[in-house]
Amino acid sequence: MSEPNAPQGDTDTGTGTPAGFSRRSLAAQAMGRIEQETRAVVMPLHLSTTFIRDPDNGYSSGYCYARPDNATVREAEAVLAMLENARAGALLFGSGMAAATAVFGALEPGDHVVAGTVMYWALKRWLREEAPRRGLTLTFVDTDDLEALRAAIEPGRTKLVWIETPGNPLWTVTDIAAAAEIAHAAGARLAVDSTAASPVHTRPLDLGADIVMHSGTKILNGHSDVVAGVLAGAQADAFWERIRGIRAGSGGILGPFEAYLLMRSLRTLHLRAAAQSAGALRLAERLRLHPHVSHVLYPGLPDDPGHAVARRQMQDGFGFMLSIRVAGGEAGAIATAARVRLWKRATSLGGVESLIEHRASVEGPGSPCPPDLLRLSTGIEDTQDLFGDLDQALRGAHGD
């Protein structure tokens, strides 16, 4: 394994791309593909929904109809598979929720699932409400506690362990390699929601995971103008093919225009992720000393409970997300969010613009999110401006 949090220069992409070039270089050039007719360095957008049959009724082009497949989608999937070192490839969906629920849809009635207590709230709500109707049973556990994770698994019955790391919005860190070992020993698969890390900082498949999921809406796209979901697989087995079939049958594929925009964004992913991660760390270091902040949650801080694990499994930074707990409780947090001028009060994360949100208001009863918590998604603005805006908002909320 590489040095903790050290820059990577990977050459084995696992997708048949030329060896000797880093993932960063291959992403910047969208795998180096050249459009043959015009010799353009940007591949064209394929919008057609249907394709011509051969005289023998075959489809030698490889395309038949746009619901299960599309050339522009394939281009973006190739880049994503390369970034994740996904030997089974990648599948693009119309949203992160569509991608995640396809994994659960591939399970059989009666299967047992272990999932994290700290995870994307919309998916957790879906699991509580919809998964039992599909015959699945669920156990929620703090997955950063490996002994609790081990105890929650029922060997022979648990078929999927779902973890999110760092976990939204508390940014708890789960040891992916250890979780994979625990899951596999019991005959289960490990799926990792790596949205907050991105493949720039963590590649779960290299750590033993079977499936990695991303909300492509977030930092993968990074411009707040595409809703997308991604699954990348370690092995093209029967389970993976069931997921592919679910996407085809349900019409869950991403549209070609959205895939085209996503491809544009993947070319700059490494630059954006580096800048946003560096900004998040600087903000965390300064905010931890602020008189109106009681606690900063960010795995890049040395005293964060997940820091040691994060150093082992994250490279080139600790991600763009952090949360602060505001002195003065819920009222202080809401008042602070109401006073920002540069930060945007909006849902979502990972965009080039910095966002702030009072998550307890969004998640409601049953949320593990403390009422005094503000979730911060660091963009690419000047860090001094971002800190200054938070500082004036915090001080104004507390009557300074």
mmCIF file with all atom_site columns, C-alpha atoms in Angstrom, residues 8-15 17-32 78-87 199-203 205-206 266-270 315-316:
data_model
loop_
_atom_site.group_PDB
_atom_site.id
_atom_site.type_symbol
_atom_site.label_atom_id
_atom_site.label_alt_id
_atom_site.label_comp_id
_atom_site.label_asym_id
_atom_site.label_entity_id
_atom_site.label_seq_id
_atom_site.pdbx_PDB_ins_code
_atom_site.Cartn_x
_atom_site.Cartn_y
_atom_site.Cartn_z
_atom_site.occupancy
_atom_site.B_iso_or_equiv
_atom_site.pdbx_formal_charge
_atom_site.auth_seq_id
_atom_site.auth_comp_id
_atom_site.auth_asym_id
_atom_site.auth_atom_id
_atom_site.pdbx_PDB_model_num
ATOM 1  C CA . GLN A 1 8   ? -0.816  8.548  -6.479  1.00 0.00 ? 8   GLN A CA 1
ATOM 2  C CA . GLY A 1 9   ? 0.544   7.879  -9.968  1.00 0.00 ? 9   GLY A CA 1
ATOM 3  C CA . ASP A 1 10  ? -1.445  4.841  -10.998 1.00 0.00 ? 10  ASP A CA 1
ATOM 4  C CA . THR A 1 11  ? -0.765  3.175  -14.300 1.00 0.00 ? 11  THR A CA 1
ATOM 5  C CA . ASP A 1 12  ? -2.864  0.003  -14.102 1.00 0.00 ? 12  ASP A CA 1
ATOM 6  C CA . THR A 1 13  ? -6.335  1.253  -14.982 1.00 0.00 ? 13  THR A CA 1
ATOM 7  C CA . GLY A 1 14  ? -7.847  -2.196 -15.337 1.00 0.00 ? 14  GLY A CA 1
ATOM 8  C CA . THR A 1 15  ? -9.852  -1.059 -18.361 1.00 0.00 ? 15  THR A CA 1
ATOM 9  C CA . THR A 1 17  ? -6.242  1.842  -21.463 1.00 0.00 ? 17  THR A CA 1
ATOM 10 C CA . PRO A 1 18  ? -2.572  2.525  -22.222 1.00 0.00 ? 18  PRO A CA 1
ATOM 11 C CA . ALA A 1 19  ? -0.275  1.812  -19.298 1.00 0.00 ? 19  ALA A CA 1
ATOM 12 C CA . GLY A 1 20  ? 2.179   4.463  -18.204 1.00 0.00 ? 20  GLY A CA 1
ATOM 13 C CA . PHE A 1 21  ? -0.294  7.314  -17.715 1.00 0.00 ? 21  PHE A CA 1
ATOM 14 C CA . SER A 1 22  ? -1.913  8.391  -14.460 1.00 0.00 ? 22  SER A CA 1
ATOM 15 C CA . ARG A 1 23  ? -5.638  8.429  -13.852 1.00 0.00 ? 23  ARG A CA 1
ATOM 16 C CA . ARG A 1 24  ? -5.430  12.210 -13.709 1.00 0.00 ? 24  ARG A CA 1
ATOM 17 C CA . SER A 1 25  ? -3.985  12.373 -17.230 1.00 0.00 ? 25  SER A CA 1
ATOM 18 C CA . LEU A 1 26  ? -6.464  9.872  -18.640 1.00 0.00 ? 26  LEU A CA 1
ATOM 19 C CA . ALA A 1 27  ? -9.409  11.705 -17.082 1.00 0.00 ? 27  ALA A CA 1
ATOM 20 C CA . ALA A 1 28  ? -8.184  15.083 -18.367 1.00 0.00 ? 28  ALA A CA 1
ATOM 21 C CA . GLN A 1 29  ? -8.210  13.703 -21.909 1.00 0.00 ? 29  GLN A CA 1
ATOM 22 C CA . ALA A 1 30  ? -11.378 11.609 -21.465 1.00 0.00 ? 30  ALA A CA 1
ATOM 23 C CA . MET A 1 31  ? -9.306  8.489  -22.135 1.00 0.00 ? 31  MET A CA 1
ATOM 24 C CA . GLY A 1 32  ? -7.662  10.157 -25.148 1.00 0.00 ? 32  GLY A CA 1
ATOM 25 C CA . ALA A 1 78  ? -15.336 4.225  -19.478 1.00 0.00 ? 78  ALA A CA 1
ATOM 26 C CA . VAL A 1 79  ? -13.753 7.194  -17.700 1.00 0.00 ? 79  VAL A CA 1
ATOM 27 C CA . LEU A 1 80  ? -15.539 6.351  -14.447 1.00 0.00 ? 80  LEU A CA 1
ATOM 28 C CA . ALA A 1 81  ? -14.502 2.697  -14.640 1.00 0.00 ? 81  ALA A CA 1
ATOM 29 C CA . MET A 1 82  ? -10.916 3.786  -15.179 1.00 0.00 ? 82  MET A CA 1
ATOM 30 C CA . LEU A 1 83  ? -11.043 6.167  -12.208 1.00 0.00 ? 83  LEU A CA 1
ATOM 31 C CA . GLU A 1 84  ? -12.392 3.437  -9.918  1.00 0.00 ? 84  GLU A CA 1
ATOM 32 C CA . ASN A 1 85  ? -10.269 0.614  -11.360 1.00 0.00 ? 85  ASN A CA 1
ATOM 33 C CA . ALA A 1 86  ? -13.571 -1.185 -11.949 1.00 0.00 ? 86  ALA A CA 1
ATOM 34 C CA . ARG A 1 87  ? -12.943 -4.392 -13.844 1.00 0.00 ? 87  ARG A CA 1
ATOM 35 C CA . PRO A 1 199 ? -12.258 8.392  -6.730  1.00 0.00 ? 199 PRO A CA 1
ATOM 36 C CA . VAL A 1 200 ? -9.626  11.104 -6.374  1.00 0.00 ? 200 VAL A CA 1
ATOM 37 C CA . HIS A 1 201 ? -9.409  10.456 -2.639  1.00 0.00 ? 201 HIS A CA 1
ATOM 38 C CA . THR A 1 202 ? -10.582 6.840  -2.239  1.00 0.00 ? 202 THR A CA 1
ATOM 39 C CA . ARG A 1 203 ? -10.977 3.822  -4.501  1.00 0.00 ? 203 ARG A CA 1
ATOM 40 C CA . LEU A 1 205 ? -12.713 -1.506 -5.062  1.00 0.00 ? 205 LEU A CA 1
ATOM 41 C CA . ASP A 1 206 ? -8.950  -1.499 -4.547  1.00 0.00 ? 206 ASP A CA 1
ATOM 42 C CA . LEU A 1 266 ? -14.666 14.547 -15.186 1.00 0.00 ? 266 LEU A CA 1
ATOM 43 C CA . ARG A 1 267 ? -11.872 16.196 -17.177 1.00 0.00 ? 267 ARG A CA 1
ATOM 44 C CA . THR A 1 268 ? -11.355 18.710 -14.350 1.00 0.00 ? 268 THR A CA 1
ATOM 45 C CA . LEU A 1 269 ? -12.249 16.444 -11.420 1.00 0.00 ? 269 LEU A CA 1
ATOM 46 C CA . HIS A 1 270 ? -8.717  16.159 -10.053 1.00 0.00 ? 270 HIS A CA 1
ATOM 47 C CA . GLN A 1 315 ? -5.095  9.991  -0.837  1.00 0.00 ? 315 GLN A CA 1
ATOM 48 C CA . ASP A 1 316 ? -4.434  13.594 -1.837  1.00 0.00 ? 316 ASP A CA 1
#
